[in-house]
Amino acid sequence: MVTPKTQDLPPPGGYQKIPFMRVPAKTLFNGFQIIGAYIGITTFAVYIYHLTNKQIQREEVEMRSARLALMPMLIAERDREFLKQVRKNRDEEARLMKNIPGWVVGTYYGEPIYKTKPVDHFDDNSLSWDDLCVHSDYRTQMIRQNFHLWN
Amino acid sequence: MKQFFNKRLDSKNAREKFLEKEMATFQHELPTEEELTVPEVNLSSASLRAGAFHMGKYCEHQNNEFMLCRQELQDPRKCLAEGRAVTACALEFFRKVKKSCYAEFTQYTNCLDKSSGDLHFKHCRNTQNVLDKCMLDNLGIERPEYGYFCRAKIHHTDRPAPAPRPKKVYEDATPGLPDDYPRPPAKFGSRLHYMM
């Protein structure tokens, strides 16, 4: 039995077409429109940013204003506490060093800190925090010093 | 110089150096404890902030007087009376508030305290308006505009201004030329010829 040989041929009606043509995306906007939209949106955003910035600045000024309004009262209170502590320190030093011959309170054996300032010179810049705490113990000083970190 | 330096280094250990900076001697006039003890404003941060604007307006004269004194004299001992006036005024203000606007004030304080960590005003505008209205109606204090206390102000005071610091005269300063010494133009022009 011999089967007749059949030739390999295209299907009836021919092969499908090969889609080689470019399919471009649908153009919604042209270049000028896109650039125009960019400029428009950016301008609007800058305007909103400006408004927000102004508001934030205003709020900062308000907070600062409140702080400054309270400042005299707080400074007055602080000054009184400060002077109390200075007096306490001076008395404590006198008590502590009373057996040391030649010791003059507030100086190093009579040698003053400033030679050109008057004897009665005193301002709050000349006494540092460490000086203020010199007779307290280290732990107390550190608790007070780091108090703000616990807020 | 070297000997002097060595002597100083030898004679002082760290503790003594530390003590050396302490400065109040018995020649300093320090106020007594009784002079410094006055009733203080015993309020929380939130309450102080809540009343800050109205208090600043109410006590403006005392505050300015104290700050001017403090700025001019740079000495805490010389501005104690002004400071006492400031604290007394603040106390008086808060007592008045307690008498007439207690509920509104407490509400605003509560809002400030619980709305943010830094007691910001921006979260509490409604309660603030309520308090402002009460302050205006009962105490007659209008809330100043937001930047009022940041502005520089001119304050008229009866306290005489301190004398300006005298100019220092050094004995060993190099003597200058007399004022009428001839000043001919520079021989070769200015070094900065392109500027002058």
CSV table of C-alpha atoms in Angstrom, one decimal:
chain,number,residue,atom,x,y,z
A,1,MET,CA,0.0,0.0,0.0
A,2,VAL,CA,1.4,3.3,-1.0
A,3,THR,CA,0.2,6.6,0.5
A,4,PRO,CA,0.4,9.4,-1.9
A,5,LYS,CA,2.8,12.1,-0.9
A,6,THR,CA,1.2,15.5,-0.1
A,7,GLN,CA,3.1,18.7,-0.4
A,8,ASP,CA,3.2,21.1,2.7
A,9,LEU,CA,1.2,24.0,1.6
A,10,PRO,CA,-0.3,27.2,3.2
A,11,PRO,CA,-3.7,26.8,4.8
A,12,PRO,CA,-6.6,27.6,2.6
A,13,GLY,CA,-7.0,31.3,2.4
A,14,GLY,CA,-3.3,31.9,3.0
A,15,TYR,CA,-1.2,32.7,6.1
A,16,GLN,CA,-2.1,35.5,8.5
A,17,LYS,CA,-0.6,38.9,7.8
A,18,ILE,CA,2.5,39.7,9.9
A,19,PRO,CA,1.7,42.9,11.9
A,20,PHE,CA,4.9,44.8,11.3
A,21,MET,CA,3.5,48.3,11.2
A,22,ARG,CA,4.1,50.6,14.2
A,23,VAL,CA,1.1,51.0,16.5
A,24,PRO,CA,1.6,54.5,18.1
A,25,ALA,CA,0.1,55.3,21.4
A,26,LYS,CA,-2.9,57.6,21.5
A,27,THR,CA,-1.8,61.2,21.8
A,28,LEU,CA,-3.8,63.0,24.4
A,29,PHE,CA,-1.7,66.1,24.6
A,30,ASN,CA,0.9,67.6,22.4
A,31,GLY,CA,4.2,69.0,23.7
A,32,PHE,CA,3.1,72.6,24.1
A,33,GLN,CA,0.1,71.4,26.2
A,34,ILE,CA,2.3,69.3,28.5
A,35,ILE,CA,4.8,72.1,29.0
A,36,GLY,CA,2.0,74.5,29.6
A,37,ALA,CA,0.4,72.1,32.2
A,38,TYR,CA,3.8,71.7,33.9
A,39,ILE,CA,4.3,75.5,34.2
A,40,GLY,CA,0.7,75.9,35.4
A,41,ILE,CA,0.9,73.2,38.1
A,42,THR,CA,4.3,74.4,39.3
A,43,THR,CA,3.1,78.0,39.6
A,44,PHE,CA,0.1,76.9,41.6
A,45,ALA,CA,2.2,74.7,43.8
A,46,VAL,CA,4.6,77.5,44.5
A,47,TYR,CA,1.7,79.7,45.4
A,48,ILE,CA,0.4,77.2,47.9
A,49,TYR,CA,3.9,76.7,49.3
A,50,HIS,CA,4.2,80.4,49.8
A,51,LEU,CA,0.9,80.5,51.6
A,52,THR,CA,1.9,77.6,53.9
A,53,ASN,CA,5.3,79.1,54.5
A,54,LYS,CA,3.7,82.4,55.5
A,55,GLN,CA,1.4,80.6,57.9
A,56,ILE,CA,4.3,78.6,59.5
A,57,GLN,CA,6.4,81.8,59.9
A,58,ARG,CA,3.5,83.5,61.5
A,59,GLU,CA,3.0,80.7,64.0
A,60,GLU,CA,6.7,80.7,64.8
A,61,VAL,CA,6.5,84.4,65.5
A,62,GLU,CA,3.5,83.9,67.7
A,63,MET,CA,5.2,81.2,69.8
A,64,ARG,CA,8.3,83.4,70.1
A,65,SER,CA,6.1,86.3,71.1
A,66,ALA,CA,4.5,84.3,73.9
A,67,ARG,CA,7.9,83.3,75.1
A,68,LEU,CA,9.2,86.9,75.1
A,69,ALA,CA,6.1,88.1,76.9
A,70,LEU,CA,6.9,85.6,79.8
A,71,MET,CA,10.6,86.3,79.7
A,72,PRO,CA,10.7,89.2,82.2
A,73,MET,CA,8.8,87.3,84.8
A,74,LEU,CA,11.0,84.2,84.4
A,75,ILE,CA,14.2,86.2,84.5
A,76,ALA,CA,13.1,88.1,87.6
A,77,GLU,CA,12.4,84.8,89.4
A,78,ARG,CA,15.7,83.3,88.1
A,79,ASP,CA,17.7,86.3,89.3
A,80,ARG,CA,16.3,86.0,92.9
A,81,GLU,CA,17.1,82.2,93.0
A,82,PHE,CA,20.5,82.9,91.5
A,83,LEU,CA,21.4,85.5,94.1
A,84,LYS,CA,20.2,83.3,96.9
A,85,GLN,CA,22.5,80.5,95.7
A,86,VAL,CA,25.4,82.9,95.4
A,87,ARG,CA,25.0,83.9,99.0
A,88,LYS,CA,24.7,80.3,100.1
A,89,ASN,CA,27.8,79.4,98.2
A,90,ARG,CA,29.7,82.3,99.8
A,91,ASP,CA,28.7,81.3,103.3
A,92,GLU,CA,29.5,77.7,102.6
A,93,GLU,CA,32.9,78.6,101.3
A,94,ALA,CA,33.6,80.7,104.4
A,95,ARG,CA,32.6,77.9,106.6
A,96,LEU,CA,34.6,75.3,104.7
A,97,MET,CA,37.8,77.3,104.5
A,98,LYS,CA,37.8,79.0,107.9
A,99,ASN,CA,40.7,76.9,109.1
A,100,ILE,CA,42.9,77.6,106.1
A,101,PRO,CA,45.2,80.5,107.0
A,102,GLY,CA,45.4,83.2,104.4
A,103,TRP,CA,42.3,82.1,102.5
A,104,VAL,CA,40.1,85.0,101.3
A,105,VAL,CA,36.6,84.0,100.3
A,106,GLY,CA,35.9,84.4,96.6
A,107,THR,CA,39.6,84.7,95.7
A,108,TYR,CA,42.6,82.4,95.5
A,109,TYR,CA,44.5,83.3,98.7
A,110,GLY,CA,43.7,86.9,98.1
A,111,GLU,CA,44.4,86.9,94.4
A,112,PRO,CA,41.3,88.2,92.7
A,113,ILE,CA,40.0,86.9,89.4
A,114,TYR,CA,39.9,90.2,87.6
A,115,LYS,CA,42.6,92.8,88.2
A,116,THR,CA,41.0,95.6,86.1
A,117,LYS,CA,37.4,95.2,87.3
A,118,PRO,CA,36.2,97.1,90.4
A,119,VAL,CA,35.9,95.0,93.5
A,120,ASP,CA,32.2,95.1,93.6
A,121,HIS,CA,31.9,93.9,89.9
A,122,PHE,CA,29.3,91.3,89.5
A,123,ASP,CA,27.3,90.1,86.5
A,124,ASP,CA,25.6,86.9,85.7
A,125,ASN,CA,28.1,86.1,82.9
A,126,SER,CA,31.0,85.8,85.3
A,127,LEU,CA,29.5,82.9,87.3
A,128,SER,CA,29.2,79.7,85.3
A,129,TRP,CA,26.9,76.9,86.0
A,130,ASP,CA,29.7,74.8,87.4
A,131,ASP,CA,30.6,77.6,89.8
A,132,LEU,CA,27.0,77.8,91.0
A,133,CYS,CA,26.9,74.1,91.7
A,134,VAL,CA,30.4,73.9,93.2
A,135,HIS,CA,29.2,72.9,96.7
A,136,SER,CA,26.5,70.5,95.6
A,137,ASP,CA,27.2,66.9,94.9
A,138,TYR,CA,27.7,65.7,91.4
A,139,ARG,CA,24.5,63.7,91.2
A,140,THR,CA,22.3,66.6,92.1
A,141,GLN,CA,24.0,68.8,89.6
A,142,MET,CA,23.6,66.3,86.8
A,143,ILE,CA,19.9,65.7,87.6
A,144,ARG,CA,19.3,69.4,87.4
A,145,GLN,CA,21.5,69.8,84.3
A,146,ASN,CA,19.8,67.1,82.4
A,147,PHE,CA,16.3,67.9,83.5
A,148,HIS,CA,15.3,69.2,80.1
A,149,LEU,CA,16.2,65.9,78.4
A,150,TRP,CA,13.3,64.3,80.3
A,151,ASN,CA,10.7,66.5,79.0
B,1,MET,CA,57.7,83.6,82.3
B,2,LYS,CA,58.4,79.9,82.3
B,3,GLN,CA,59.1,79.9,86.0
B,4,PHE,CA,55.9,81.8,86.6
B,5,PHE,CA,54.0,79.3,84.6
B,6,ASN,CA,55.5,76.2,86.3
B,7,LYS,CA,54.9,77.7,89.7
B,8,ARG,CA,51.2,78.2,88.9
B,9,LEU,CA,50.9,74.7,87.4
B,10,ASP,CA,52.6,73.2,90.5
B,11,SER,CA,50.7,75.1,93.1
B,12,LYS,CA,47.2,74.4,91.8
B,13,ASN,CA,45.5,71.1,91.3
B,14,ALA,CA,42.3,70.9,89.3
B,15,ARG,CA,40.0,71.3,92.3
B,16,GLU,CA,41.8,74.5,93.4
B,17,LYS,CA,41.6,75.9,89.9
B,18,PHE,CA,37.9,75.2,89.9
B,19,LEU,CA,37.5,77.0,93.2
B,20,GLU,CA,39.4,79.9,91.9
B,21,LYS,CA,36.6,80.9,89.5
B,22,GLU,CA,34.1,81.3,92.2
B,23,MET,CA,33.8,84.9,92.7
B,24,ALA,CA,31.4,86.3,95.3
B,25,THR,CA,33.6,87.8,98.0
B,26,PHE,CA,32.5,89.6,101.2
B,27,GLN,CA,33.2,92.9,99.4
B,28,HIS,CA,30.2,92.1,97.2
B,29,GLU,CA,26.9,93.5,98.4
B,30,LEU,CA,24.5,90.6,98.1
B,31,PRO,CA,20.9,91.0,99.0
B,32,THR,CA,19.6,89.1,102.0
B,33,GLU,CA,17.4,86.1,101.9
B,34,GLU,CA,14.4,88.1,103.1
B,35,GLU,CA,14.8,90.6,100.3
B,36,LEU,CA,14.8,87.9,97.7
B,37,THR,CA,11.8,86.0,99.1
B,38,VAL,CA,8.6,87.1,97.5
B,39,PRO,CA,5.5,85.2,96.5
B,40,GLU,CA,6.3,83.6,93.1
B,41,VAL,CA,4.0,82.8,90.3
B,42,ASN,CA,3.3,79.2,91.1
B,43,LEU,CA,1.8,78.0,87.8
B,44,SER,CA,2.5,75.3,85.2
B,45,SER,CA,4.0,76.0,81.8
B,46,ALA,CA,0.7,75.5,80.1
B,47,SER,CA,-1.1,78.0,82.3
B,48,LEU,CA,1.8,80.5,81.7
B,49,ARG,CA,1.6,80.1,78.0
B,50,ALA,CA,-2.2,80.4,78.0
B,51,GLY,CA,-2.0,83.7,79.8
B,52,ALA,CA,1.2,84.9,78.1
B,53,PHE,CA,-0.2,87.4,75.6
B,54,HIS,CA,-2.7,89.0,78.0
B,55,MET,CA,-0.2,89.1,80.8
B,56,GLY,CA,2.4,90.7,78.6
B,57,LYS,CA,-0.1,93.4,77.7
B,58,TYR,CA,-1.3,93.9,81.2
B,59,CYS,CA,2.2,94.1,82.7
B,60,GLU,CA,3.8,95.8,79.8
B,61,HIS,CA,5.2,98.8,81.7
B,62,GLN,CA,6.7,96.8,84.5
B,63,ASN,CA,8.2,94.2,82.1
B,64,ASN,CA,9.7,96.9,79.9
B,65,GLU,CA,11.1,98.7,82.9
B,66,PHE,CA,12.7,95.5,84.2
B,67,MET,CA,14.1,94.4,80.9
B,68,LEU,CA,15.6,97.9,80.2
B,69,CYS,CA,17.2,97.9,83.7
B,70,ARG,CA,18.6,94.4,83.2
B,71,GLN,CA,19.9,95.3,79.7
B,72,GLU,CA,21.5,98.6,80.8
B,73,LEU,CA,23.0,97.6,84.1
B,74,GLN,CA,23.8,94.0,83.4
B,75,ASP,CA,23.6,93.2,87.1
B,76,PRO,CA,20.9,91.1,88.7
B,77,ARG,CA,21.4,92.9,92.1
B,78,LYS,CA,20.5,96.3,90.8
B,79,CYS,CA,17.1,95.4,89.2
B,80,LEU,CA,15.6,93.5,92.2
B,81,ALA,CA,12.9,96.1,92.8
B,82,GLU,CA,11.8,96.1,89.2
B,83,GLY,CA,11.8,92.3,89.2
B,84,ARG,CA,9.6,92.3,92.3
B,85,ALA,CA,7.2,94.6,90.5
B,86,VAL,CA,7.1,92.3,87.5
B,87,THR,CA,6.3,89.3,89.6
B,88,ALA,CA,3.7,91.2,91.6
B,89,CYS,CA,2.0,92.3,88.5
B,90,ALA,CA,2.0,88.8,87.0
B,91,LEU,CA,0.4,87.5,90.2
B,92,GLU,CA,-2.2,90.2,90.2
B,93,PHE,CA,-3.1,89.4,86.6
B,94,PHE,CA,-3.5,85.7,87.2
B,95,ARG,CA,-5.6,86.4,90.3
B,96,LYS,CA,-7.9,88.6,88.3
B,97,VAL,CA,-8.1,85.9,85.7
B,98,LYS,CA,-8.9,83.3,88.3
B,99,LYS,CA,-11.7,85.5,89.6
B,100,SER,CA,-13.4,86.3,86.3
B,101,CYS,CA,-12.3,83.9,83.6
B,102,TYR,CA,-11.4,80.8,85.5
B,103,ALA,CA,-13.4,78.3,83.4
B,104,GLU,CA,-12.3,79.7,80.0
B,105,PHE,CA,-8.7,79.9,81.1
B,106,THR,CA,-8.7,76.3,82.4
B,107,GLN,CA,-10.3,75.1,79.2
B,108,TYR,CA,-7.7,76.8,77.1
B,109,THR,CA,-4.8,75.6,79.3
B,110,ASN,CA,-6.1,72.1,79.1
B,111,CYS,CA,-6.3,72.3,75.4
B,112,LEU,CA,-2.8,73.6,75.1
B,113,ASP,CA,-1.5,71.0,77.4
B,114,LYS,CA,-3.0,68.0,75.7
B,115,SER,CA,-2.8,69.0,72.0
B,116,SER,CA,0.9,69.1,71.4
B,117,GLY,CA,4.2,68.5,73.1
B,118,ASP,CA,5.4,72.1,72.7
B,119,LEU,CA,2.2,73.8,73.9
B,120,HIS,CA,1.5,75.2,70.4
B,121,PHE,CA,-1.2,77.7,69.9
B,122,LYS,CA,-2.3,76.5,66.5
B,123,HIS,CA,-4.3,73.6,67.8
B,124,CYS,CA,-6.5,75.6,70.1
B,125,ARG,CA,-8.0,78.5,68.2
B,126,ASN,CA,-11.5,77.8,69.3
B,127,THR,CA,-10.8,77.8,73.0
B,128,GLN,CA,-8.5,80.7,72.5
B,129,ASN,CA,-11.3,82.8,71.0
B,130,VAL,CA,-13.5,82.0,73.9
B,131,LEU,CA,-10.8,83.1,76.4
B,132,ASP,CA,-10.1,86.3,74.4
B,133,LYS,CA,-13.7,87.2,74.4
B,134,CYS,CA,-13.9,86.7,78.2
B,135,MET,CA,-10.7,88.7,78.8
B,136,LEU,CA,-12.1,91.5,76.7
B,137,ASP,CA,-15.5,91.6,78.3
B,138,ASN,CA,-14.4,91.1,81.9
B,139,LEU,CA,-10.9,92.5,82.2
B,140,GLY,CA,-10.8,94.8,79.2
B,141,ILE,CA,-7.6,93.3,77.9
B,142,GLU,CA,-7.5,92.8,74.2
B,143,ARG,CA,-5.2,90.1,72.8
B,144,PRO,CA,-2.3,91.8,71.1
B,145,GLU,CA,-1.6,90.8,67.5
B,146,TYR,CA,0.6,87.7,67.1
B,147,GLY,CA,4.0,89.5,66.8
B,148,TYR,CA,3.5,92.2,69.3
B,149,PHE,CA,6.1,91.1,71.8
B,150,CYS,CA,8.7,90.5,69.1
B,151,ARG,CA,8.7,94.1,68.1
B,152,ALA,CA,11.2,96.6,69.4
B,153,LYS,CA,9.6,99.2,71.6
B,154,ILE,CA,10.6,102.6,73.0
B,155,HIS,CA,10.2,102.7,76.8
B,156,HIS,CA,10.2,106.0,78.8
B,157,THR,CA,11.6,105.5,82.3
B,158,ASP,CA,12.5,107.8,85.2
B,159,ARG,CA,15.6,105.8,86.0
B,160,PRO,CA,18.6,107.7,84.8
B,161,ALA,CA,20.6,105.9,82.1
B,162,PRO,CA,24.0,104.6,83.2
B,163,ALA,CA,27.1,106.6,82.1
B,164,PRO,CA,28.7,105.3,79.0
B,165,ARG,CA,31.8,103.2,79.5
B,166,PRO,CA,34.9,105.5,79.5
B,167,LYS,CA,37.3,105.0,76.7
B,168,LYS,CA,40.4,103.1,77.9
B,169,VAL,CA,43.6,105.0,78.0
B,170,TYR,CA,46.8,102.9,77.9
B,171,GLU,CA,49.9,104.3,79.5
B,172,ASP,CA,52.3,102.5,77.1
B,173,ALA,CA,50.4,103.1,73.9
B,174,THR,CA,52.5,104.1,70.9
B,175,PRO,CA,52.2,107.9,70.5
B,176,GLY,CA,50.5,108.9,67.2
B,177,LEU,CA,51.3,111.7,64.9
B,178,PRO,CA,49.8,115.1,65.8
B,179,ASP,CA,46.7,116.0,63.9
B,180,ASP,CA,48.2,118.9,62.0
B,181,TYR,CA,51.0,116.7,60.7
B,182,PRO,CA,51.3,117.3,56.9
B,183,ARG,CA,49.6,114.6,54.9
B,184,PRO,CA,50.7,114.8,51.3
B,185,PRO,CA,49.1,112.6,48.6
B,186,ALA,CA,50.7,109.1,48.3
B,187,LYS,CA,53.7,109.1,46.1
B,188,PHE,CA,52.8,106.1,44.0
B,189,GLY,CA,49.0,106.2,44.2
B,190,SER,CA,46.8,103.8,45.9
B,191,ARG,CA,47.4,100.1,46.1
B,192,LEU,CA,43.7,99.7,45.5
B,193,HIS,CA,43.9,101.9,42.3
B,194,TYR,CA,40.9,100.1,40.8
B,195,MET,CA,38.7,101.1,43.7
B,196,MET,CA,39.7,104.6,44.5
